[in-house]
N, CA, C and O atoms as a Tinker XYZ file with bonds, in Angstrom:
   400  protein
     1  N      0.846000   -1.174000    0.000000    73     2
     2  CA     0.000000    0.000000    0.000000    64     1     3
     3  C      0.894000    1.242000    0.000000    63     2     4     5
     4  O      1.801000    1.361000    0.824000    81     3
     5  N      0.638000    2.147000   -0.913000    73     3     6
     6  CA     1.402000    3.386000   -0.986000    64     5     7
     7  C      0.775000    4.442000   -0.088000    63     6     8     9
     8  O     -0.441000    4.492000    0.098000    81     7
     9  N      1.636000    5.279000    0.460000    73     7    10
    10  CA     1.169000    6.372000    1.309000    64     9    11
    11  C      1.255000    7.676000    0.528000    63    10    12    13
    12  O      2.285000    7.980000   -0.072000    81    11
    13  N      0.199000    8.424000    0.538000    73    11    14
    14  CA     0.191000    9.729000   -0.116000    64    13    15
    15  C      0.435000   10.783000    0.965000    63    14    16    17
    16  O     -0.350000   10.922000    1.903000    81    15
    17  N      1.514000   11.507000    0.820000    73    15    18
    18  CA     1.875000   12.522000    1.804000    64    17    19
    19  C      1.365000   13.884000    1.350000    63    18    20    21
    20  O      1.661000   14.331000    0.241000    81    19
    21  N      0.609000   14.528000    2.202000    73    19    22
    22  CA     0.059000   15.846000    1.890000    64    21    23
    23  C      0.547000   16.856000    2.930000    63    22    24    25
    24  O     -0.216000   17.237000    3.818000    81    23
    25  N      1.802000   17.293000    2.835000    73    23    26
    26  CA     2.329000   18.188000    3.870000    64    25    27
    27  C      1.553000   19.492000    3.997000    63    26    28    29
    28  O      1.403000   20.007000    5.105000    81    27
    29  N      1.060000   20.034000    2.901000    73    27    30
    30  CA     0.298000   21.282000    2.986000    64    29    31
    31  C     -1.015000   21.081000    3.728000    63    30    32    33
    32  O     -1.436000   21.947000    4.496000    81    31
    33  N     -1.660000   19.948000    3.505000    73    31    34
    34  CA    -2.915000   19.665000    4.199000    64    33    35
    35  C     -2.668000   19.525000    5.699000    63    34    36    37
    36  O     -3.454000   20.018000    6.508000    81    35
    37  N     -1.579000   18.854000    6.069000    73    35    38
    38  CA    -1.245000   18.709000    7.482000    64    37    39
    39  C     -0.942000   20.076000    8.079000    63    38    40    41
    40  O     -1.384000   20.378000    9.187000    81    39
    41  N     -0.195000   20.901000    7.361000    73    39    42
    42  CA     0.131000   22.250000    7.830000    64    41    43
    43  C     -1.145000   23.057000    8.052000    63    42    44    45
    44  O     -1.278000   23.733000    9.071000    81    43
    45  N     -2.082000   22.992000    7.108000    73    43    46
    46  CA    -3.332000   23.736000    7.257000    64    45    47
    47  C     -4.121000   23.248000    8.457000    63    46    48    49
    48  O     -4.729000   24.043000    9.173000    81    47
    49  N     -4.112000   21.922000    8.680000    73    47    50
    50  CA    -4.836000   21.377000    9.823000    64    49    51
    51  C     -4.245000   21.908000   11.124000    63    50    52    53
    52  O     -4.980000   22.321000   12.020000    81    51
    53  N     -2.922000   21.895000   11.227000    73    51    54
    54  CA    -2.267000   22.374000   12.440000    64    53    55
    55  C     -2.446000   23.878000   12.576000    63    54    56    57
    56  O     -2.727000   24.379000   13.665000    81    55
    57  N     -2.285000   24.593000   11.474000    73    55    58
    58  CA    -2.350000   26.049000   11.505000    64    57    59
    59  C     -3.745000   26.546000   11.894000    63    58    60    61
    60  O     -3.866000   27.548000   12.598000    81    59
    61  N     -4.789000   25.862000   11.449000    73    59    62
    62  CA    -6.146000   26.324000   11.696000    64    61    63
    63  C     -6.938000   25.334000   12.539000    63    62    64    65
    64  O     -8.086000   25.026000   12.218000    81    63
    65  N     -6.340000   24.836000   13.606000    73    63    66
    66  CA    -7.041000   23.887000   14.454000    64    65    67
    67  C     -8.079000   24.600000   15.312000    63    66    68    69
    68  O     -7.940000   25.785000   15.617000    81    67
    69  N     -9.106000   23.876000   15.692000    73    67    70
    70  CA   -10.137000   24.430000   16.572000    64    69    71
    71  C     -9.547000   24.636000   17.964000    63    70    72    73
    72  O     -8.659000   23.893000   18.381000    81    71
    73  N    -10.035000   25.638000   18.675000    73    71    74
    74  CA    -9.506000   25.950000   20.004000    64    73    75
    75  C    -10.597000   26.630000   20.823000    63    74    76    77
    76  O    -11.676000   26.943000   20.320000    81    75
    77  N    -10.293000   26.846000   22.077000    73    75    78
    78  CA   -11.191000   27.587000   22.954000    64    77    79
    79  C    -10.467000   28.766000   23.605000    63    78    80    81
    80  O    -11.085000   29.783000   23.919000    81    79
    81  N     -9.151000   28.624000   23.805000    73    79    82
    82  CA    -8.331000   29.655000   24.443000    64    81    83
    83  C     -6.984000   29.778000   23.718000    63    82    84    85
    84  O     -6.536000   28.839000   23.059000    81    83
    85  N     -6.349000   30.944000   23.849000    73    83    86
    86  CA    -5.056000   31.205000   23.205000    64    85    87
    87  C     -3.993000   30.163000   23.549000    63    86    88    89
    88  O     -3.196000   29.787000   22.690000    81    87
    89  N     -3.976000   29.697000   24.797000    73    87    90
    90  CA    -2.929000   28.775000   25.232000    64    89    91
    91  C     -2.949000   27.454000   24.474000    63    90    92    93
    92  O     -1.975000   26.705000   24.535000    81    91
    93  N     -4.024000   27.150000   23.765000    73    91    94
    94  CA    -4.115000   25.924000   22.973000    64    93    95
    95  C     -3.461000   26.083000   21.603000    63    94    96    97
    96  O     -3.309000   25.101000   20.876000    81    95
    97  N     -3.078000   27.293000   21.245000    73    95    98
    98  CA    -2.494000   27.571000   19.929000    64    97    99
    99  C     -0.980000   27.703000   20.045000    63    98   100   101
   100  O     -0.447000   27.906000   21.137000    81    99
   101  N     -0.297000   27.587000   18.918000    73    99   102
   102  CA     1.156000   27.706000   18.897000    64   101   103
   103  C      1.613000   29.146000   19.034000    63   102   104   105
   104  O      0.805000   30.054000   19.231000    81   103
   105  N      2.913000   29.342000   18.926000    73   103   106
   106  CA     3.501000   30.669000   19.026000    64   105   107
   107  C      3.012000   31.594000   17.924000    63   106   108   109
   108  O      2.720000   31.147000   16.815000    81   107
   109  N      2.922000   32.869000   18.226000    73   107   110
   110  CA     2.466000   33.900000   17.286000    64   109   111
   111  C      1.077000   33.614000   16.726000    63   110   112   113
   112  O      0.776000   33.961000   15.584000    81   111
   113  N      0.222000   32.968000   17.550000    73   111   114
   114  CA    -1.158000   32.681000   17.147000    64   113   115
   115  C     -2.086000   32.991000   18.314000    63   114   116   117
   116  O     -1.664000   33.055000   19.468000    81   115
   117  N     -3.363000   33.181000   17.983000    73   115   118
   118  CA    -4.375000   33.342000   19.023000    64   117   119
   119  C     -5.603000   32.533000   18.617000    63   118   120   121
   120  O     -5.706000   32.059000   17.485000    81   119
   121  N     -6.521000   32.384000   19.550000    73   119   122
   122  CA    -7.746000   31.623000   19.313000    64   121   123
   123  C     -8.859000   32.609000   18.951000    63   122   124   125
   124  O     -9.518000   33.161000   19.832000    81   123
   125  N     -9.062000   32.825000   17.653000    73   123   126
   126  CA   -10.010000   33.833000   17.160000    64   125   127
   127  C    -11.283000   33.180000   16.629000    63   126   128   129
   128  O    -11.290000   32.002000   16.274000    81   127
   129  N    -12.348000   33.957000   16.582000    73   127   130
   130  CA   -13.637000   33.490000   16.060000    64   129   131
   131  C    -13.503000   33.222000   14.563000    63   130   132   133
   132  O    -12.877000   34.001000   13.844000    81   131
   133  N    -14.084000   32.131000   14.099000    73   131   134
   134  CA   -14.072000   31.798000   12.671000    64   133   135
   135  C    -14.918000   32.804000   11.890000    63   134   136   137
   136  O    -15.969000   33.240000   12.360000    81   135
   137  N    -14.458000   33.161000   10.717000    73   135   138
   138  CA   -15.237000   34.047000    9.839000    64   137   139
   139  C    -16.495000   33.368000    9.325000    63   138   140   141
   140  O    -17.494000   34.031000    9.044000    81   139
   141  N    -16.449000   32.044000    9.201000    73   139   142
   142  CA   -17.537000   31.305000    8.559000    64   141   143
   143  C    -18.551000   30.755000    9.545000    63   142   144   145
   144  O    -19.746000   30.714000    9.253000    81   143
   145  N    -18.074000   30.324000   10.733000    73   143   146
   146  CA   -18.967000   29.741000   11.737000    64   145   147
   147  C    -18.710000   30.468000   13.053000    63   146   148   149
   148  O    -17.723000   30.178000   13.728000    81   147
   149  N    -19.571000   31.399000   13.427000    73   147   150
   150  CA   -19.326000   32.267000   14.586000    64   149   151
   151  C    -19.163000   31.504000   15.901000    63   150   152   153
   152  O    -18.515000   32.003000   16.821000    81   151
   153  N    -19.734000   30.320000   16.004000    73   151   154
   154  CA   -19.620000   29.565000   17.248000    64   153   155
   155  C    -18.307000   28.788000   17.336000    63   154   156   157
   156  O    -18.030000   28.159000   18.358000    81   155
   157  N    -17.504000   28.823000   16.285000    73   155   158
   158  CA   -16.241000   28.087000   16.234000    64   157   159
   159  C    -15.073000   29.051000   16.377000    63   158   160   161
   160  O    -15.060000   30.126000   15.777000    81   159
   161  N    -14.100000   28.653000   17.174000    73   159   162
   162  CA   -12.862000   29.424000   17.297000    64   161   163
   163  C    -11.724000   28.604000   16.710000    63   162   164   165
   164  O    -11.664000   27.385000   16.872000    81   163
   165  N    -10.815000   29.308000   16.019000    73   163   166
   166  CA    -9.711000   28.629000   15.333000    64   165   167
   167  C     -8.392000   29.306000   15.689000    63   166   168   169
   168  O     -8.345000   30.519000   15.895000    81   167
   169  N     -7.317000   28.516000   15.762000    73   167   170
   170  CA    -5.990000   29.087000   15.951000    64   169   171
   171  C     -5.651000   29.880000   14.695000    63   170   172   173
   172  O     -5.649000   29.337000   13.590000    81   171
   173  N     -5.369000   31.151000   14.868000    73   171   174
   174  CA    -5.181000   32.093000   13.768000    64   173   175
   175  C     -3.870000   32.843000   13.977000    63   174   176   177
   176  O     -3.556000   33.224000   15.104000    81   175
   177  N     -3.096000   33.063000   12.909000    73   175   178
   178  CA    -1.831000   33.796000   13.065000    64   177   179
   179  C     -2.070000   35.240000   13.514000    63   178   180   181
   180  O     -3.063000   35.865000   13.143000    81   179
   181  N     -1.150000   35.746000   14.309000    73   179   182
   182  CA    -1.218000   37.152000   14.714000    64   181   183
   183  C     -0.983000   38.023000   13.493000    63   182   184   185
   184  O     -0.364000   37.587000   12.522000    81   183
   185  N     -1.479000   39.260000   13.541000    73   183   186
   186  CA    -1.403000   40.162000   12.399000    64   185   187
   187  C      0.023000   40.519000   12.015000    63   186   188   189
   188  O      0.823000   40.924000   12.858000    81   187
   189  N      0.329000   40.366000   10.740000    73   187   190
   190  CA     1.642000   40.698000   10.202000    64   189   191
   191  C      1.579000   42.069000    9.542000    63   190   192   193
   192  O      0.496000   42.633000    9.392000    81   191
   193  N      2.699000   42.596000    9.156000    73   191   194
   194  CA     2.795000   43.918000    8.546000    64   193   195
   195  C      1.807000   44.071000    7.390000    63   194   196   197
   196  O      1.819000   43.277000    6.449000    81   195
   197  N      0.951000   45.096000    7.462000    73   195   198
   198  CA     0.006000   45.401000    6.397000    64   197   199
   199  C     -1.313000   44.660000    6.461000    63   198   200   201
   200  O     -2.206000   44.931000    5.657000    81   199
   201  N     -1.463000   43.729000    7.396000    73   199   202
   202  CA    -2.716000   42.979000    7.497000    64   201   203
   203  C     -3.754000   43.763000    8.300000    63   202   204   205
   204  O     -3.410000   44.610000    9.124000    81   203
   205  N     -5.033000   43.465000    8.043000    73   203   206
   206  CA    -6.120000   44.098000    8.787000    64   205   207
   207  C     -6.051000   43.684000   10.255000    63   206   208   209
   208  O     -5.580000   42.594000   10.581000    81   207
   209  N     -6.519000   44.556000   11.124000    73   207   210
   210  CA    -6.540000   44.253000   12.555000    64   209   211
   211  C     -7.748000   44.929000   13.192000    63   210   212   213
   212  O     -8.439000   45.725000   12.555000    81   211
   213  N     -7.988000   44.603000   14.449000    73   211   214
   214  CA    -9.076000   45.210000   15.211000    64   213   215
   215  C     -8.444000   45.932000   16.399000    63   214   216   217
   216  O     -7.688000   45.318000   17.152000    81   215
   217  N     -8.735000   47.212000   16.582000    73   215   218
   218  CA    -8.040000   47.988000   17.621000    64   217   219
   219  C     -8.305000   47.516000   19.050000    63   218   220   221
   220  O     -7.532000   47.845000   19.951000    81   219
   221  N     -9.365000   46.764000   19.279000    73   219   222
   222  CA    -9.681000   46.316000   20.629000    64   221   223
   223  C     -9.290000   44.872000   20.885000    63   222   224   225
   224  O     -9.732000   44.284000   21.872000    81   223
   225  N     -8.471000   44.286000   20.020000    73   223   226
   226  CA    -8.008000   42.914000   20.244000    64   225   227
   227  C     -7.154000   42.859000   21.505000    63   226   228   229
   228  O     -6.288000   43.708000   21.717000    81   227
   229  N     -7.403000   41.863000   22.332000    73   227   230
   230  CA    -6.615000   41.669000   23.549000    64   229   231
   231  C     -5.233000   41.134000   23.194000    63   230   232   233
   232  O     -5.068000   40.444000   22.188000    81   231
   233  N     -4.250000   41.449000   24.013000    73   231   234
   234  CA    -2.896000   40.927000   23.831000    64   233   235
   235  C     -2.911000   39.408000   23.980000    63   234   236   237
   236  O     -3.837000   38.839000   24.557000    81   235
   237  N     -1.868000   38.757000   23.449000    73   235   238
   238  CA    -1.711000   37.305000   23.570000    64   237   239
   239  C     -0.717000   37.036000   24.701000    63   238   240   241
   240  O      0.322000   37.695000   24.742000    81   239
   241  N     -0.978000   36.106000   25.615000    73   239   242
   242  CA    -2.191000   35.299000   25.676000    64   241   243
   243  C     -3.326000   36.047000   26.385000    63   242   244   245
   244  O     -3.104000   36.792000   27.339000    81   243
   245  N     -4.521000   35.828000   25.897000    73   243   246
   246  CA    -5.739000   36.339000   26.519000    64   245   247
   247  C     -6.417000   35.136000   27.153000    63   246   248   249
   248  O     -6.597000   34.113000   26.492000    81   247
   249  N     -6.795000   35.237000   28.418000    73   247   250
   250  CA    -7.320000   34.075000   29.125000    64   249   251
   251  C     -8.832000   33.942000   29.022000    63   250   252   253
   252  O     -9.402000   32.966000   29.511000    81   251
   253  N     -9.489000   34.912000   28.391000    73   251   254
   254  CA   -10.923000   34.818000   28.153000    64   253   255
   255  C    -11.191000   34.256000   26.759000    63   254   256   257
   256  O    -10.311000   33.658000   26.140000    81   255
   257  N    -12.412000   34.455000   26.276000    73   255   258
   258  CA   -12.774000   34.004000   24.925000    64   257   259
   259  C    -12.843000   35.215000   24.014000    63   258   260   261
   260  O    -13.572000   36.167000   24.289000    81   259
   261  N    -12.089000   35.177000   22.939000    73   259   262
   262  CA   -12.061000   36.287000   21.985000    64   261   263
   263  C    -13.400000   36.391000   21.266000    63   262   264   265
   264  O    -14.077000   35.387000   21.047000    81   263
   265  N    -13.772000   37.609000   20.901000    73   263   266
   266  CA   -15.038000   37.854000   20.221000    64   265   267
   267  C    -14.849000   38.388000   18.806000    63   266   268   269
   268  O    -15.822000   38.791000   18.169000    81   267
   269  N    -13.618000   38.399000   18.304000    73   267   270
   270  CA   -13.356000   38.941000   16.979000    64   269   271
   271  C    -12.597000   37.918000   16.147000    63   270   272   273
   272  O    -11.973000   37.010000   16.697000    81   271
   273  N    -12.646000   38.055000   14.831000    73   271   274
   274  CA   -12.030000   37.065000   13.943000    64   273   275
   275  C    -10.558000   37.328000   13.646000    63   274   276   277
   276  O     -9.922000   36.516000   12.973000    81   275
   277  N     -9.999000   38.428000   14.124000    73   275   278
   278  CA    -8.576000   38.682000   13.908000    64   277   279
   279  C     -7.833000   38.660000   15.236000    63   278   280   281
   280  O     -8.389000   38.969000   16.290000    81   279
   281  N     -6.573000   38.290000   15.154000    73   279   282
   282  CA    -5.693000   38.335000   16.317000    64   281   283
   283  C     -5.053000   39.713000   16.390000    63   282   284   285
   284  O     -5.086000   40.466000   15.417000    81   283
   285  N     -4.469000   40.048000   17.538000    73   283   286
   286  CA    -3.737000   41.309000   17.590000    64   285   287
   287  C     -2.503000   41.239000   16.686000    63   286   288   289
   288  O     -2.121000   40.165000   16.221000    81   287
   289  N     -1.901000   42.372000   16.452000    73   287   290
   290  CA    -0.690000   42.431000   15.629000    64   289   291
   291  C      0.484000   41.784000   16.367000    63   290   292   293
   292  O      0.483000   41.678000   17.593000    81   291
   293  N      1.477000   41.358000   15.601000    73   291   294
   294  CA     2.710000   40.845000   16.190000    64   293   295
   295  C      3.305000   41.901000   17.120000    63   294   296   297
   296  O      3.020000   43.087000   16.957000    81   295
   297  N      4.128000   41.494000   18.097000    73   295   298
   298  CA     4.622000   42.429000   19.111000    64   297   299
   299  C      5.323000   43.685000   18.588000    63   298   300   301
   300  O      5.256000   44.725000   19.243000    81   299
   301  N      5.981000   43.630000   17.456000    73   299   302
   302  CA     6.700000   44.807000   16.952000    64   301   303
   303  C      5.812000   45.721000   16.112000    63   302   304   305
   304  O      6.295000   46.698000   15.538000    81   303
   305  N      4.515000   45.410000   16.035000    73   303   306
   306  CA     3.573000   46.189000   15.224000    64   305   307
   307  C      2.435000   46.718000   16.091000    63   306   308   309
   308  O      2.197000   46.226000   17.194000    81   307
   309  N      1.740000   47.724000   15.578000    73   307   310
   310  CA     0.579000   48.288000   16.274000    64   309   311
   311  C     -0.601000   48.338000   15.311000    63   310   312   313
   312  O     -0.420000   48.453000   14.099000    81   311
   313  N     -1.803000   48.252000   15.858000    73   311   314
   314  CA    -3.021000   48.343000   15.053000    64   313   315
   315  C     -3.351000   49.828000   14.882000    63   314   316   317
   316  O     -3.850000   50.475000   15.803000    81   315
   317  N     -3.066000   50.353000   13.695000    73   315   318
   318  CA    -3.159000   51.789000   13.437000    64   317   319
   319  C     -4.281000   52.083000   12.447000    63   318   320   321
   320  O     -4.444000   51.393000   11.440000    81   319
   321  N     -5.056000   53.131000   12.761000    73   319   322
   322  CA    -6.163000   53.543000   11.889000    64   321   323
   323  C     -5.597000   54.113000   10.589000    63   322   324   325
   324  O     -4.729000   54.986000   10.605000    81   323
   325  N     -6.113000   53.594000    9.443000    73   323   326
   326  CA    -5.687000   54.135000    8.147000    64   325   327
   327  C     -6.832000   54.856000    7.438000    63   326   328   329
   328  O     -6.606000   55.563000    6.456000    81   327
   329  N     -8.053000   54.681000    7.928000    73   327   330
   330  CA    -9.229000   55.402000    7.436000    64   329   331
   331  C    -10.254000   55.366000    8.570000    63   330   332   333
   332  O    -10.016000   54.704000    9.579000    81   331
   333  N    -11.389000   56.059000    8.432000    73   331   334
   334  CA   -12.341000   56.109000    9.549000    64   333   335
   335  C    -12.763000   54.750000   10.110000    63   334   336   337
   336  O    -13.035000   54.649000   11.306000    81   335
   337  N    -12.825000   53.713000    9.290000    73   335   338
   338  CA   -13.276000   52.413000    9.794000    64   337   339
   339  C    -12.323000   51.271000    9.446000    63   338   340   341
   340  O    -12.729000   50.109000    9.461000    81   339
   341  N    -11.077000   51.579000    9.136000    73   339   342
   342  CA   -10.132000   50.535000    8.725000    64   341   343
   343  C     -8.827000   50.671000    9.502000    63   342   344   345
   344  O     -8.301000   51.769000    9.684000    81   343
   345  N     -8.317000   49.519000    9.959000    73   343   346
   346  CA    -7.087000   49.473000   10.739000    64   345   347
   347  C     -6.143000   48.447000   10.132000    63   346   348   349
   348  O     -6.582000   47.428000    9.600000    81   347
   349  N     -4.835000   48.722000   10.213000    73   347   350
   350  CA    -3.807000   47.811000    9.680000    64   349   351
   351  C     -2.687000   47.662000   10.704000    63   350   352   353
   352  O     -2.445000   48.558000   11.512000    81   351
   353  N     -2.004000   46.508000   10.657000    73   351   354
   354  CA    -0.814000   46.289000   11.473000    64   353   355
   355  C      0.354000   47.014000   10.806000    63   354   356   357
   356  O      0.752000   46.677000    9.691000    81   355
   357  N      0.892000   48.006000   11.497000    73   355   358
   358  CA     1.977000   48.829000   10.964000    64   357   359
   359  C      3.039000   49.026000   12.039000    63   358   360   361
   360  O      2.770000   48.798000   13.219000    81   359
   361  N      4.248000   49.448000   11.647000    73   359   362
   362  CA     5.299000   49.678000   12.655000    64   361   363
   363  C      4.811000   50.632000   13.737000    63   362   364   365
   364  O      4.140000   51.626000   13.458000    81   363
   365  N      5.160000   50.309000   14.969000    73   363   366
   366  CA     4.719000   51.092000   16.122000    64   365   367
   367  C      5.735000   52.191000   16.411000    63   366   368   369
   368  O      6.628000   52.018000   17.240000    81   367
   369  N      5.593000   53.320000   15.723000    73   367   370
   370  CA     6.484000   54.455000   15.951000    64   369   371
   371  C      5.879000   55.334000   17.027000    63   370   372   373
   372  O      4.776000   55.857000   16.872000    81   371
   373  N      6.596000   55.488000   18.096000    73   371   374
   374  CA     6.148000   56.353000   19.187000    64   373   375
   375  C      7.102000   57.527000   19.291000    63   374   376   377
   376  O      8.221000   57.481000   18.778000    81   375
   377  N      6.655000   58.567000   19.951000    73   375   378
   378  CA     7.492000   59.765000   20.090000    64   377   379
   379  C      8.846000   59.460000   20.713000    63   378   380   381
   380  O      9.851000   60.051000   20.318000    81   379
   381  N      8.891000   58.540000   21.687000    73   379   382
   382  CA    10.168000   58.257000   22.335000    64   381   383
   383  C     11.126000   57.489000   21.421000    63   382   384   385
   384  O     12.314000   57.377000   21.724000    81   383
   385  N     10.610000   56.957000   20.297000    73   383   386
   386  CA    11.464000   56.252000   19.347000    64   385   387
   387  C     12.158000   57.206000   18.377000    63   386   388   389
   388  O     13.048000   56.788000   17.637000    81   387
   389  N     11.768000   58.471000   18.370000    73   387   390
   390  CA    12.303000   59.431000   17.407000    64   389   391
   391  C     13.394000   60.259000   18.076000    63   390   392   393
   392  O     13.167000   60.892000   19.107000    81   391
   393  N     14.572000   60.246000   17.478000    73   391   394
   394  CA    15.703000   60.999000   18.027000    64   393   395
   395  C     16.150000   62.041000   17.024000    63   394   396   397
   396  O     16.217000   61.758000   15.828000    81   395
   397  N     16.458000   63.249000   17.490000    73   395   398
   398  CA    16.922000   64.328000   16.619000    64   397   399
   399  C     18.312000   64.746000   17.020000    63   398   400
   400  O     18.887000   65.647000   16.408000    81   399
């Protein structure tokens, strides 16, 4: 019997596994609400540079149950408003980071 190896399928299964809390997910991931089934939570990657984000996302790990479908931005990024109703993960430049 031959074995068919599907590494991408295994990766997707691990990457998007069902969860209830952040601690059940791997590094740089959180347990966010599924876009398709609101009662389901899935391990989701934290927001990377340029990705959409939600300004009220709790930091990781969050010990409660998340109510939004996106994770917070990665630690070196901030969720910054780019229009009245749109936010993106962008570099977190603060006043103390600027030297003259």
